Structure formats: C-alpha cells, structure tokens
Coordinates of C-alpha atoms and ligand atoms in Angstrom, one line a residue:
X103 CA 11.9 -41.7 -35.3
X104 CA 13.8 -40.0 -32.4
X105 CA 17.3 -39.3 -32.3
X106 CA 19.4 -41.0 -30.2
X107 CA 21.7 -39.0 -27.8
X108 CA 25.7 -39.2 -28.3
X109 CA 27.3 -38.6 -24.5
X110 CA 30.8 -38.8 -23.4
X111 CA 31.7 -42.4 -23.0
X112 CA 32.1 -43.8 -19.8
X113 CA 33.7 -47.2 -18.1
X114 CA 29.6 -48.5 -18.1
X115 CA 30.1 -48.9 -22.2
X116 CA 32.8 -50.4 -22.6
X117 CA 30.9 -53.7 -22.9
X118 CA 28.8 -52.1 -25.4
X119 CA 31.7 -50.9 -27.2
X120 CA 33.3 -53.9 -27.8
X121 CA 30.5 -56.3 -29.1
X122 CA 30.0 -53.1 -31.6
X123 CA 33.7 -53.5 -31.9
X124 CA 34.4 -56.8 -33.3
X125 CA 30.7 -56.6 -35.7
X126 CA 32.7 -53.6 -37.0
X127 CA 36.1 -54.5 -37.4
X128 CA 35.9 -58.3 -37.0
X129 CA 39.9 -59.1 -36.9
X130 CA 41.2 -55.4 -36.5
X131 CA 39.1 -55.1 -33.4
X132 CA 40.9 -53.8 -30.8
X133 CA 41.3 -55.6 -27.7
X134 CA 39.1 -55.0 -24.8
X135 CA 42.3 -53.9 -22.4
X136 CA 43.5 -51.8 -25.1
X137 CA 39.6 -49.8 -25.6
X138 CA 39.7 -49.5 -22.0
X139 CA 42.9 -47.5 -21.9
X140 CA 41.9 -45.6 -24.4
X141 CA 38.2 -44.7 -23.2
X142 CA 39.6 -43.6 -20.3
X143 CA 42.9 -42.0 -20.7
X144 CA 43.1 -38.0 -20.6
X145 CA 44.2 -37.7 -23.9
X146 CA 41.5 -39.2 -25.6
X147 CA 38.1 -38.2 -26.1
X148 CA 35.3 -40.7 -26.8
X149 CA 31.8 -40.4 -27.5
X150 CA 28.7 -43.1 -28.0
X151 CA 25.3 -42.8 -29.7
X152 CA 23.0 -44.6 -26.9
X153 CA 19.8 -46.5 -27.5
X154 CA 18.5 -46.8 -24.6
X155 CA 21.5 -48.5 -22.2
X156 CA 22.8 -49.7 -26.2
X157 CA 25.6 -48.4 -27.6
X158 CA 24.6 -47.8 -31.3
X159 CA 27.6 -46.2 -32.5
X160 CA 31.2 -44.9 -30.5
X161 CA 33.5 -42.8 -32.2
X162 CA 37.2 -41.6 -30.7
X163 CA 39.9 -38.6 -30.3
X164 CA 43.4 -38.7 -29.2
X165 CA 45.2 -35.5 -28.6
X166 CA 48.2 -35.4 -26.6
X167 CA 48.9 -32.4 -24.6
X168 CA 51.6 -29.5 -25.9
X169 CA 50.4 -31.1 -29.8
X170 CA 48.6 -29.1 -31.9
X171 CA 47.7 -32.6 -33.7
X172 CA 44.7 -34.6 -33.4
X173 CA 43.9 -38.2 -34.6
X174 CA 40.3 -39.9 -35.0
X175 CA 41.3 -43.0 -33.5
X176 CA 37.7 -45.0 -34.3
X177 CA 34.5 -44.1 -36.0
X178 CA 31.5 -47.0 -35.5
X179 CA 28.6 -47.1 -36.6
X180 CA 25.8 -50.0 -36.3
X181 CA 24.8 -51.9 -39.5
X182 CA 20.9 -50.9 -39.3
X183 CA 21.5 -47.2 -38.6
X184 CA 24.1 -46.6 -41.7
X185 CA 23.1 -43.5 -43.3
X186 CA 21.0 -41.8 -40.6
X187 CA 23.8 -39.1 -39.8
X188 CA 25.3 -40.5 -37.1
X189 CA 28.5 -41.0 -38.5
X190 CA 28.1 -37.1 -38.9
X191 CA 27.3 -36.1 -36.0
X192 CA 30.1 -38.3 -34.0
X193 CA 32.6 -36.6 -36.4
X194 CA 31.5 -32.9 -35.1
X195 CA 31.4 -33.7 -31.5
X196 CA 35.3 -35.5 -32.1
X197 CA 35.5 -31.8 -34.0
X198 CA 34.3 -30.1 -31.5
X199 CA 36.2 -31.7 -28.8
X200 CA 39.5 -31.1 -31.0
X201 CA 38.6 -27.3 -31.0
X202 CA 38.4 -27.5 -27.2
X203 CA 41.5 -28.7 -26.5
X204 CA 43.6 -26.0 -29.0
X205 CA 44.0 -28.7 -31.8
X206 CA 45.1 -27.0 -35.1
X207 CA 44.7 -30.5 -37.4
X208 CA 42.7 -33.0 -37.4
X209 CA 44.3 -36.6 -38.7
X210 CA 42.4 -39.5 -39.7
X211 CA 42.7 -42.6 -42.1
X212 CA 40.1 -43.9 -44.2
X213 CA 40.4 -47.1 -46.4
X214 CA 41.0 -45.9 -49.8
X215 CA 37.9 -48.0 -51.3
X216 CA 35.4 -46.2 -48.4
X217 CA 34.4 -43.5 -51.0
X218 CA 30.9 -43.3 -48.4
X219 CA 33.1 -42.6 -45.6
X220 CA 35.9 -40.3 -47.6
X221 CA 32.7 -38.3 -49.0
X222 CA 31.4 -37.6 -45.9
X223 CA 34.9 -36.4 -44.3
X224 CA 35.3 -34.1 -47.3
X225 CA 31.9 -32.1 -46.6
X226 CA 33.5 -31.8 -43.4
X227 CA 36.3 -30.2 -44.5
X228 CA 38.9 -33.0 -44.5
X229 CA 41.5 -33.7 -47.4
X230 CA 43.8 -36.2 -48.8
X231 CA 47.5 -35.5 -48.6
X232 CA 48.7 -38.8 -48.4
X233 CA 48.3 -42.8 -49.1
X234 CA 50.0 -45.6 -46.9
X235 CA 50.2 -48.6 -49.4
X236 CA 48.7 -51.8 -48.8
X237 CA 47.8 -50.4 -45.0
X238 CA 44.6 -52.6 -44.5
X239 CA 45.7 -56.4 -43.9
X240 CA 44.6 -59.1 -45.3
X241 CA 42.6 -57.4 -48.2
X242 CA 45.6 -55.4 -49.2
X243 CA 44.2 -51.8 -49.2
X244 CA 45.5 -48.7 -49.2
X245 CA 44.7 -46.4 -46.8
X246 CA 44.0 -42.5 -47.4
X247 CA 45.6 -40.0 -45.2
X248 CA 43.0 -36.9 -44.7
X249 CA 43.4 -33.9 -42.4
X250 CA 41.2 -30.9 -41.7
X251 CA 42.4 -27.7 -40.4
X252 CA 40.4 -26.2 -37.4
X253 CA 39.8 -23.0 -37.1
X254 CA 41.0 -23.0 -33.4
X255 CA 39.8 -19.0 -32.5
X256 CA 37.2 -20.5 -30.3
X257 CA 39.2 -22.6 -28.0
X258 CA 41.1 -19.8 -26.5
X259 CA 38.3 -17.9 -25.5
X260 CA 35.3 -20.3 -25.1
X261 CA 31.9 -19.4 -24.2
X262 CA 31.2 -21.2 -20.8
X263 CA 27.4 -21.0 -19.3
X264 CA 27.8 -21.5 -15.5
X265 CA 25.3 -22.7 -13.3
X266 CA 25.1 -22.2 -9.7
X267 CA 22.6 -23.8 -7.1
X268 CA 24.5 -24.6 -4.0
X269 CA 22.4 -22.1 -1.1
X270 CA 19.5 -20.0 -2.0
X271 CA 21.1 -18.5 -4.9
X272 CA 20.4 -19.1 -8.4
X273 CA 23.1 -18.1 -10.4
X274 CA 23.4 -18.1 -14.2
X275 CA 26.5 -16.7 -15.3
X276 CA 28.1 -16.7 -18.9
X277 CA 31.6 -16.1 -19.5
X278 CA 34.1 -16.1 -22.9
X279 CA 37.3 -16.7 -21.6
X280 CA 38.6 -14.8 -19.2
X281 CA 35.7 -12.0 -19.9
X282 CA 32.3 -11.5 -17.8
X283 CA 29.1 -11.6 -20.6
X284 CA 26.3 -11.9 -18.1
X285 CA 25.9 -12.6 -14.3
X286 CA 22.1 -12.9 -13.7
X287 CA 21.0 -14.4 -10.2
X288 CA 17.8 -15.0 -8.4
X289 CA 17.7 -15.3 -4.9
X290 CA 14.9 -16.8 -2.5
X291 CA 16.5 -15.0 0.3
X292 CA 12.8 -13.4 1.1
X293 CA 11.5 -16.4 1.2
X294 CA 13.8 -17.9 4.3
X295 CA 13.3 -14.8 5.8
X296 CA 10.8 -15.5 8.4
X297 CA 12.5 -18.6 9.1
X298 CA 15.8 -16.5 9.6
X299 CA 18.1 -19.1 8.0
X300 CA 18.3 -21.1 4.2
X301 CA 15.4 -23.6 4.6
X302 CA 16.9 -26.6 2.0
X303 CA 13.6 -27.9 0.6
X304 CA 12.4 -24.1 0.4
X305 CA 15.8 -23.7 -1.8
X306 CA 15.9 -26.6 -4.1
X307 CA 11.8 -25.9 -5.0
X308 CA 13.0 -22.3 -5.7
X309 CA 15.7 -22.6 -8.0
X310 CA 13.3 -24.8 -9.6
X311 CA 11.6 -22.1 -10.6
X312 CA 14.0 -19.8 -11.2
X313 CA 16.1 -21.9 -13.5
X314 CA 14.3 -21.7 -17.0
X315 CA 13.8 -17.6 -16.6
X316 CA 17.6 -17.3 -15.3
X317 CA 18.7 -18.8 -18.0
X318 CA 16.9 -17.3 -20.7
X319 CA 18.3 -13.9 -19.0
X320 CA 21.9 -14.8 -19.0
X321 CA 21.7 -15.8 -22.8
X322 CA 19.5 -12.8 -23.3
X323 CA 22.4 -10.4 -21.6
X324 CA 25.5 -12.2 -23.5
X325 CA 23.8 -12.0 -26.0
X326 CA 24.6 -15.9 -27.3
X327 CA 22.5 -18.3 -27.9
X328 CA 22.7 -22.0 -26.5
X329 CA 24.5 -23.0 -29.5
X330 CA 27.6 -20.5 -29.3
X331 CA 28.3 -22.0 -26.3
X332 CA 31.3 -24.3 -26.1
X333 CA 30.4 -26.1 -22.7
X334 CA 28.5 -26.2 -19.6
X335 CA 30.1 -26.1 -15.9
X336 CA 27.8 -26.5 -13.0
X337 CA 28.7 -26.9 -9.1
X338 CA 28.5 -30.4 -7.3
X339 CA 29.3 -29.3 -4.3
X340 CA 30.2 -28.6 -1.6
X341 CA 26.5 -27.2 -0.7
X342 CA 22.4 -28.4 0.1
X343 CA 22.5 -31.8 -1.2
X344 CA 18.8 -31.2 -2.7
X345 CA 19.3 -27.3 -4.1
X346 CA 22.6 -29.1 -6.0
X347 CA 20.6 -31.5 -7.7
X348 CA 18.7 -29.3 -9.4
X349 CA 20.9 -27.5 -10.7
X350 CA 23.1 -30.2 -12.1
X351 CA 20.2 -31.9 -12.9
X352 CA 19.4 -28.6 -15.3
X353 CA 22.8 -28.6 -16.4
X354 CA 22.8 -32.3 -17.6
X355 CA 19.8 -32.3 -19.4
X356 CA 21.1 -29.1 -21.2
X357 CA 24.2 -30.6 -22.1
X358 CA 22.3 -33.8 -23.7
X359 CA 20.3 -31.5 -25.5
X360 CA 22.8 -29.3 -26.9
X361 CA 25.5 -32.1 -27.0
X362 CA 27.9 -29.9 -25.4
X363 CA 30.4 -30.9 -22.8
X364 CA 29.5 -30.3 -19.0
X365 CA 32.3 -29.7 -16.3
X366 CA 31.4 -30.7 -12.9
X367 CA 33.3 -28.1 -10.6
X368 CA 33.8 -26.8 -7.0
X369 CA 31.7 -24.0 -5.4
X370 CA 34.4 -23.0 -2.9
X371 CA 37.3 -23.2 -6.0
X372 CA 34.8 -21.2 -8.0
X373 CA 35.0 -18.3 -5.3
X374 CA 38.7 -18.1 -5.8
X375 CA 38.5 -17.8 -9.9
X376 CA 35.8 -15.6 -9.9
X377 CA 38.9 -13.3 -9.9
X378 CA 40.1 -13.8 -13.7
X379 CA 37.2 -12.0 -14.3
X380 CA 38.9 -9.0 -12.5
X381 CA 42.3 -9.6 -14.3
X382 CA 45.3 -12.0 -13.3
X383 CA 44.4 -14.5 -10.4
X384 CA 47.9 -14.1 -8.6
X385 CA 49.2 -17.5 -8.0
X386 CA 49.9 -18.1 -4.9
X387 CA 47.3 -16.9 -3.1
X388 CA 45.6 -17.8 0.7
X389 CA 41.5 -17.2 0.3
X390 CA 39.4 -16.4 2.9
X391 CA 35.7 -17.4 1.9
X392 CA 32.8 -16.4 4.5
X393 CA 29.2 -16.9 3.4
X394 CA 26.2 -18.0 5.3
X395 CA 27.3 -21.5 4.1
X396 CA 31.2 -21.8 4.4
X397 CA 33.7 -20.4 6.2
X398 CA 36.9 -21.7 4.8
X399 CA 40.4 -20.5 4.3
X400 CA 42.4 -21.6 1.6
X401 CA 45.8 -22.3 0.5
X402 CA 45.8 -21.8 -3.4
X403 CA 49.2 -22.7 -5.4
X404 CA 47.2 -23.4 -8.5
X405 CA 43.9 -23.1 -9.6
X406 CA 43.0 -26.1 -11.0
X407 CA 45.8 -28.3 -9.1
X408 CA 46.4 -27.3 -5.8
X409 CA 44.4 -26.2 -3.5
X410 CA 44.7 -26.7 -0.1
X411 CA 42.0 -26.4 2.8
X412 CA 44.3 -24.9 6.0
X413 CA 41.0 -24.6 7.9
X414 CA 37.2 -24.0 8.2
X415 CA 34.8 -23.4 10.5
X416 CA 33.8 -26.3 13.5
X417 CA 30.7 -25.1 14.0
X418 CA 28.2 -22.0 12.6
X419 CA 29.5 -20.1 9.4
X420 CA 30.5 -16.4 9.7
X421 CA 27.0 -15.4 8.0
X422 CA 25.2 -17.6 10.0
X423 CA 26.5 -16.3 12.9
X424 CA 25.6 -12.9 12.0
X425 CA 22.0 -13.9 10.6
X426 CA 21.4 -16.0 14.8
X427 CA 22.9 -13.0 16.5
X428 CA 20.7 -10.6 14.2
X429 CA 17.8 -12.9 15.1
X430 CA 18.0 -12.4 19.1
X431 CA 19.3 -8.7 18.6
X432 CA 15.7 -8.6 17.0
X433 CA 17.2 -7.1 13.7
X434 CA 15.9 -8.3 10.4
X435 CA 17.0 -11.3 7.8
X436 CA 20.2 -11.2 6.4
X437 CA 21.9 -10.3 9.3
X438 CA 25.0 -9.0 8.0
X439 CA 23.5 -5.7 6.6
X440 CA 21.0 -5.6 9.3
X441 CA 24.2 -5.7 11.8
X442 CA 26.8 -3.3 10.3
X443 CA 23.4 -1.0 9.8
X444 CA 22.8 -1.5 13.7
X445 CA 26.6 -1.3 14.2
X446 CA 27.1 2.3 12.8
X447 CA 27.6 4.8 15.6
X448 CA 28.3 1.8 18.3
X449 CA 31.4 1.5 20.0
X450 CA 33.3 -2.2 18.8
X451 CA 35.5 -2.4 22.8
X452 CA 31.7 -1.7 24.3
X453 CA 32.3 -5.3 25.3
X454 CA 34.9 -8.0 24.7
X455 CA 33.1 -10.8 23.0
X456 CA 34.9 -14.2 22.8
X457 CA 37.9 -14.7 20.0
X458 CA 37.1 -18.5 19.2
X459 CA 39.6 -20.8 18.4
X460 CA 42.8 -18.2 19.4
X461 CA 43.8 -19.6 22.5
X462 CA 47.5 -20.8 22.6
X463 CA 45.7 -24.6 23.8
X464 CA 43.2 -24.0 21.0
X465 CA 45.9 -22.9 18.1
X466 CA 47.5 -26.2 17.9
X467 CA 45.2 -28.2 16.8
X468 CA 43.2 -25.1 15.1
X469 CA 45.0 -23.0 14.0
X470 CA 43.3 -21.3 11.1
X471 CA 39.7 -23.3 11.8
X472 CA 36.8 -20.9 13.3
X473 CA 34.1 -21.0 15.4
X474 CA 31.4 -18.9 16.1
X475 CA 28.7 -21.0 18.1
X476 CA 30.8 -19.7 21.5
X477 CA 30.7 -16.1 20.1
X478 CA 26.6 -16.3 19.6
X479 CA 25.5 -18.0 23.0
X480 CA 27.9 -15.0 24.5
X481 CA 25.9 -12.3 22.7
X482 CA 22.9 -14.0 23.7
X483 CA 23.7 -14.5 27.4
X484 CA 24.8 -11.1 27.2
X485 CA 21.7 -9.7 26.2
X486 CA 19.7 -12.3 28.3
X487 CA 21.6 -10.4 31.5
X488 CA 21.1 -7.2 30.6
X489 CA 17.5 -7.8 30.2
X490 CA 16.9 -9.6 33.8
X491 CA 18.8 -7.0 35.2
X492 CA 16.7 -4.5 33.6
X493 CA 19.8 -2.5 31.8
X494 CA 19.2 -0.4 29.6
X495 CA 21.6 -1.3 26.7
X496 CA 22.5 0.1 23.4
X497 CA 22.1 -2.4 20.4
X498 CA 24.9 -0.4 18.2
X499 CA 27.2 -1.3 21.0
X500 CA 26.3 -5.1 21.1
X501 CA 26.3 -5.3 17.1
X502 CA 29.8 -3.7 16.7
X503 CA 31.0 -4.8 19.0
X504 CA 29.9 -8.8 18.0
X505 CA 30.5 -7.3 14.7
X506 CA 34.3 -7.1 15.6
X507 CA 34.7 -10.1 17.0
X508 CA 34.1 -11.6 14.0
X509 CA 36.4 -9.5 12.0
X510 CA 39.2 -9.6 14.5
X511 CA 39.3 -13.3 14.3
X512 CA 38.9 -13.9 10.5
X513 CA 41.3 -11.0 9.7
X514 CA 43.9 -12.3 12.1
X515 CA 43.9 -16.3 11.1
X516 CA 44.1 -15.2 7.3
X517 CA 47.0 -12.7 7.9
X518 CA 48.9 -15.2 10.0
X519 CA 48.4 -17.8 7.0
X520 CA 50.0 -15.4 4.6
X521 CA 52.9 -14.5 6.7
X522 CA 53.4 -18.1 8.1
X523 CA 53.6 -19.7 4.5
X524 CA 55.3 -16.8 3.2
X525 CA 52.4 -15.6 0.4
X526 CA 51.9 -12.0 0.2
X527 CA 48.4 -12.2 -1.0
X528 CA 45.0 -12.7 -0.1
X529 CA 41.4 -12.7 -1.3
X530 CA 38.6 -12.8 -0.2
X531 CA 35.3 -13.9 -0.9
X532 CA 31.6 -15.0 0.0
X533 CA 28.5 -12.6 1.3
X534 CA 30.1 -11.7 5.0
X535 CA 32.6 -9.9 2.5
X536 CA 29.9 -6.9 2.3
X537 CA 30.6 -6.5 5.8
X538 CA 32.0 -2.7 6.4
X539 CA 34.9 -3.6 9.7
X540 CA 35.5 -6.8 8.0
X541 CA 36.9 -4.9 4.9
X542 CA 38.4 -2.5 6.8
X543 CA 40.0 -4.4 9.0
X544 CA 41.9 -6.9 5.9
X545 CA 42.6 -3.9 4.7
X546 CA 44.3 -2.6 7.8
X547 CA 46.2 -5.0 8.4
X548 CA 47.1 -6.5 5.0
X549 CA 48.8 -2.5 4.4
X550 CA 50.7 -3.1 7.9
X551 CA 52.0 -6.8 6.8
X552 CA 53.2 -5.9 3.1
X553 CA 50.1 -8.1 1.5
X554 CA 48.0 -7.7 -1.5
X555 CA 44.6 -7.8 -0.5
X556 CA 42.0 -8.6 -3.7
X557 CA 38.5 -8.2 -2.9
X558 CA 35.9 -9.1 -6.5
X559 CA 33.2 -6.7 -6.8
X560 CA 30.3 -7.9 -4.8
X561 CA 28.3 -9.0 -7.7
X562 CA 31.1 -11.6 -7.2
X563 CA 31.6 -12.3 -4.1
X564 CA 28.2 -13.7 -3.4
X565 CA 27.5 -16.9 -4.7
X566 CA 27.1 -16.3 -8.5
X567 CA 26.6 -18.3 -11.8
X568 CA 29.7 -15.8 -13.3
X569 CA 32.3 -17.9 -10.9
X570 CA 31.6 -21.2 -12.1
X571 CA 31.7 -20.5 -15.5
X572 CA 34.7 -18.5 -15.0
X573 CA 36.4 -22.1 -13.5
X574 CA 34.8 -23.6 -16.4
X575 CA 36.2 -21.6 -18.7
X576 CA 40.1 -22.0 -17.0
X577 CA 39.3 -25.7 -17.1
X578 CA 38.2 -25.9 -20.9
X579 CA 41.3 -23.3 -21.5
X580 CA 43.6 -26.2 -20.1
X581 CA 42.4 -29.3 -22.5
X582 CA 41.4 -30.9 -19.1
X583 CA 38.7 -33.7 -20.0
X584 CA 35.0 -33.2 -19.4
X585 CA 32.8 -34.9 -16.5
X586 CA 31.7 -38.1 -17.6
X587 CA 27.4 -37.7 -16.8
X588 CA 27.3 -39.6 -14.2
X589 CA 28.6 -37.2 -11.7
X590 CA 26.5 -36.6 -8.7
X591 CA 26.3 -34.4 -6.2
X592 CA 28.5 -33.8 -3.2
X593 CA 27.6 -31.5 0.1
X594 CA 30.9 -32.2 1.5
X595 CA 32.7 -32.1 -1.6
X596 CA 37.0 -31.1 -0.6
X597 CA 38.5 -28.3 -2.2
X598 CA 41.2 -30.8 -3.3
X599 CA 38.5 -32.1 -6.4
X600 CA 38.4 -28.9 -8.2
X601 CA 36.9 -30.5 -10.6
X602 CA 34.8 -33.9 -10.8
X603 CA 35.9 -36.4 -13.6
Ligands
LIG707 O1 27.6 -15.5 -0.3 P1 26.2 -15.5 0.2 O2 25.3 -14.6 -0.5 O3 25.8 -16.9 0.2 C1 25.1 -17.7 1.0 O4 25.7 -18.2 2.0 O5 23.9 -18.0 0.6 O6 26.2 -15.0 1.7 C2 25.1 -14.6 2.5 C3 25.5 -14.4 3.9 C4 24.4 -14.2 4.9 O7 24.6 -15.0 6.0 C5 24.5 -12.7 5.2 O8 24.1 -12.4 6.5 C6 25.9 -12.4 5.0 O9 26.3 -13.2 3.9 N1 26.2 -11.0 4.8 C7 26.8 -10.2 5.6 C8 26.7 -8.9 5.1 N2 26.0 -8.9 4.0 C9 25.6 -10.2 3.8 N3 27.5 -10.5 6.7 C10 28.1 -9.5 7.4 N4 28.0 -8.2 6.9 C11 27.3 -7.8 5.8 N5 27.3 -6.6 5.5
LIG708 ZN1 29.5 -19.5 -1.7

C-alpha cells in the first residue's frame, strides 16, 4: 500500500475537511466559518493526509506569536485508515511546526477514556498534568490535560536548503541560521555563450540537469542530510518563467517527500539578505542590485516587511548592456570581465558616452530608474563611425570609457537615494558587482558622502542558492507561515511579496 502524503492545508480542503469533520466529531464539529478562520489564520498551522484530491485525515496547531505555548487544536483521522500511523505522523509535522515557530510546550486535550489516543501521545513524549471534569458534553467525560516539552535548540538556528533557478544559475545553497554551510552552483553560462545572452529554454533544460548533482553537493558540503533539514525555500520570481519552474518544481517534490515545509521567496529580496551571512544586515538600507537580469534599486526598512522598489531599469539590464556592448566590441561572453579586461590601460573621458535617465526633464519622472539601450546604440554608432571613417581606434578607450558610463550613472542614482531619504548605507549586489570602476567608484563616493558601503563576497553576489536559504532561514526565524503548495511562479514577481503565502 502507498502512503499517502500530509501537505499544508489549503482553502481547496476545506470542503474535505468538514465532511471528515462532522464523521469525526458529529455534534462538536466545528462550524465551517469557524475551520475556515482557523485553516487560514497566521497563527495556526494545519496539515491534511490526501488521497488523491480526498482528505483522509487533517490535523491542527495554534501558536500565537510572543507565546512560548502551543495548542493541538484537532487531530482527525478517517474510520478505515485507524491504526496505520497517520495519527502519528500528523502529530510530528504539528511537532515539527511547533519547533519552527520557538514553541517551548506543546498543549493538547484528549478524552480521558481515549487510552488509544493518550498512548500514542505518551510515546511522543506528552504527559498528563491535569483533568477538566465532565469536559466532553453530553457523555459527561473528563478530559486529560497533556503537554510535551520541545526541545526548541533547532528553531533558533534552522537548517534551510535554498534553491535558486531564476537565470542560468543553479544555485544550491544550505544555511543554519544566520551561518553559510554550503553554496554550491552550476552555471550554463558556456552554454549561452555563442548566443551572447541567457537563452531561456537553454536555461530551464540545464538546471534540469544540474539539479539532482547540485543538490547532492550542497548536502555533501554541509554535511546534513535531507532529514536535518528544517525547511525548504526556493525563488518564484522575479526571473525566466520556464528556468523558475524547475526549480520550484524540484523544491516541491522535495518538500512532499521529506514533508518538510517550503517557503516561496523573492530573488531580488534574497540579494539583500544574502548579507546575514556576512554579519548584521543594517536596517535601513538602499540596495543597488545589477545582474544580467535586473537592475533595481531598493529601499529596504525591513527585510521581510518593507521593501520598497525606488526604481529599475526601462530597458537592457546593467550586465546585459555590458554582455551587447562586449558583443559589437568583438570581446567574448560575459561581457563584464571581458570589458573591465579590455578597459585596463584605456582612458574612461576618451569619449563621453550618454548618462541615461539624468536629465533634469528625465529625473522627474525617473529618478532612480536606468537605462542602458541609449548607452549601447551610442557605442555602437560610435564604433560604426570610426570604422567608415577608417579610424584607427583603441578598444581600451571605448570599454572604459562605456565602462564608466555605466558606473557614473548607477553610483550617482544610488548615492542620491541614500542622501535624499536620509539612509547612510548601501549594498550592493548582483554579477556587474565584479566590475573593477563600479566598485571603485561606490566606494569613492560613498567615503565622500558619510555612507556605509557593504559589498558580499562575490560567491554572493551572483545569483546563488546560499541567498535564498539565507531569506529562508530569516523567514522560518520569525514564525512566519509556510507557502501553501500551490504557489507558482512569477517573472515579474514585486519586491513588495518577499515572500509568497
Ligand atoms: O548575477 P549574475 O551572475 O546573474 C545573472 O544575471 O545571470 O550576473 C551576470 C552578469 C553578466 O551580464 C555579466 O556580464 C555581468 O554580470 N558581469 C560583469 C562583470 N562580471 C560579470 N559586469 C561588469 N563587470 C564585470 N567584471
Ligand atoms: Zn540575481
């Protein structure tokens, strides 16, 4: 016989719920408003043993934030599948979820002639310490009191596995609180080389491929196995609506598997608390994120409540900009290294490259977006004259001279951020963070305006499994409520879901 999955209920059961419900509590049953509240408040968890689209069993936590108490509000099982274990396993995963969120005890009430039930909570560690007379109406039964004491170490450091699929990264990354265990990534970078930019369907079949051996590395490298882990986070988005699947696809089936709880989270959040891997995240912070994929800039009061988009990119992302003007330069794929390689030597006031989007008409309406497609057709027109002309012209000159065009403007919106919202820090993440000026630059004129500039190692920076686990981890630290499984994916997901319910 197989064994029937138990998942995080959803709003889809409630129907399922109920009819099991009534057979189980006939009169006591709760009513439907009432199990609807509960299934979907934030400080309860409830869980279902499914049977195809039947709901064979349900069981239910409630756990109020700040309270070191739990209470099993319901435990349900079906008639016909009494004594299989399931009762067993939907007290662990109400166990398990009480350990998640901090819980110290663990409250239940049993009728006082259950001994099946009362037998089964004491080989899970649960005692009596009290009796409410006469507590079941009409039969006039007393109910037992038990409690078990959790041994809450792992809570406040779980083990999160983090899985990353957004670009042409695989990421893997595994994380115990606020600590790094393993950060293990395959890229398919070579193989979008010779179309010098991410080709999506050439993504999503690579990380395909890549997922099974990543994973077994990360584990390998942390040194856990699947079932130390406390639960799974995953990016929905924003990112290539086909490379996301996969990964969440991965991460779903692993979490049904393992019965652990999954965390749906945001790639572009995930760049901004990679950095409790690298100590405190000061709070507030302005981001600056520039990847081949994003160029965003961010307004971050609180990780996991407010974040605030002030601006992206209109058109081309910062890396992509580098990997088209690397492309006509004739240099090779990435672009970014291949540019500050070509840029060493050259002189950056060579030529005076278009600043987009820092016009005074421009800077109302765009004030910290980008835009980079102006910037590229210049540098091509540029190179397109020179070459009908018959100039000679020296390629270090053109790339750092592009090269600090792009740094000028990135630097210059994210400074003005900090000083116009008053916030003397800034980080920065994403690929185009490798890029020699652009570093130099921040850190130019961060020193000269009084602000903190945070740059993660690079292993961090680029897009990385490590990141999402680490916002997994600050999400699991915080009691907030797993993803229900029927997330999907979202390319254009806002930073403002940092986290999808
Ligand atoms: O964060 P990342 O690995 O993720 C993706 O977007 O996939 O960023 C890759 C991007 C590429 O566009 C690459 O050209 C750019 O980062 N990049 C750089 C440098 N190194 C990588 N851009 C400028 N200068 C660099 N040194
Ligand atoms: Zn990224």
């Amino acid at each position: 016989m197989t064994t029937m999955p138990i998942v995080p209920a959803e709003e889809k059961h409630l129907e399922g719920i109920m009819e099991l419900e009534q057979a189980c509590f006939g009169n006591d049953a709760w009513a439907e408003e009432t199990m609807a509240f509960e299934l979907l408040a934030e400080h309860t968890r409830y869980f279902v043993v499914l049977d195809g689209d039947k709901i064979r069993g349900f069981a239910g936590l409630s756990k109020l934030a700040g309270n070191h108490q739990a209470d099993v509000q319901t435990v349900c099982v079906d008639e016909s599948l009494r004594g299989q274990g399931y009762g067993r396993k939907l007290m662990e995963r109400l166990i398990t979820a009480a350990k998640s969120q901090a819980a110290t005890e663990l409250f239940l009430e049993v009728r006082a002639d259950n001994a099946v039930a009362q037998n089964l909570y004491a080989t899970l560690g649960f005692t009596h310490i009290d009796t409410r007379k006469r507590y079941y109406q009409p039969d006039n039964v007393d109910a037992w009191i038990m409690v078990a004491r959790i041994d809450n170490e792992l809570p406040h450091e779980p083990i999160v596995l983090g899985i990353e699929s957004s670009c042409d990264e695989t990421g893997i990354g595994i994380v115990r609180g606020s600590t790094l265990l393993a950060n293990v990534i395959s890229s398919s970078m070579d193989l979008h080389a010779r179309f010098g930019g991410v080709v999506p369907e050439i993504a999503a079949r690579a990380h395909l491929e890549a997922l099974q051996p990543t994973l077994e590395k990360a584990l390998h490298d942390a040194k856990v196995s699947m079932s130390e882990v406390d639960a799974i986070a995953v990016t929905n988005g924003p990112g290539l609506a086909g490379a996301l699947m996969v990964g969440v696809g991965a991460a779903k089936a692993l979490a049904v598997a393992s019965g652990k709880p999954i965390f749906a989270v945001n790639h572009l959040v995930g760049h901004v608390g990679v950095d409790v891997l690298e100590g405190e995240l000061e709070l507030p912070t302005i981001a600056l994120l520039v990847s081949g994929g994003h160029t965003s800039l961010l307004l971050v009061r609180d990780l996991l409540d407010d974040v605030t988009l002030l601006g992206e990119t209109i058109d081309d992302a910062a890396g992509e900009a580098f990997d088209k003007v690397a492309r006509l330069l004739g240099l090779s794929y990435p672009g970014g290294p291949a540019i500050d390689k070509a840029a060493v030597g050259g002189d950056p006031k060579a030529i005076r490259f278009p600043r987009g989007l820092t016009l005074p008409k421009d800077m109302e309406k765009h004030r910290y977006d980008f835009s980079f497609s102006g910037l590229k057709t210049a540098v091509a027109r540029w190179v397109e004259s020179a070459e009908v002309k018959g100039e000679e012209f020296s390629i270090s000159d053109v790339a750092a001279s592009f090269r600090e065009a792009v740094a000028d403007v990135l630097t210059q919106k994210a400074v003005a951020a900090c000083t116009e919202f008053g916030i003397p820090r800034l980080l920065l993440g994403g690929g185009v963070v490798a890029n020699a000026r652009l570093r130099e630059l921040a850190a130019e004129r961060c020193d000269a305006a009084g602000i903190e500039l945070r740059i993660p190692p690079f292993s961090l920076c680029t897009d990385n499994g490590a990141m999402i686990a680490a916002l997994g981890a600050q999400l699991v630290m915080a009691g907030r409520k797993p993803s229900s499984l029927d997330f999907g994916v979202d390319s254009t997901l806002s930073v403002q879901t940092v986290h999808t319910k």
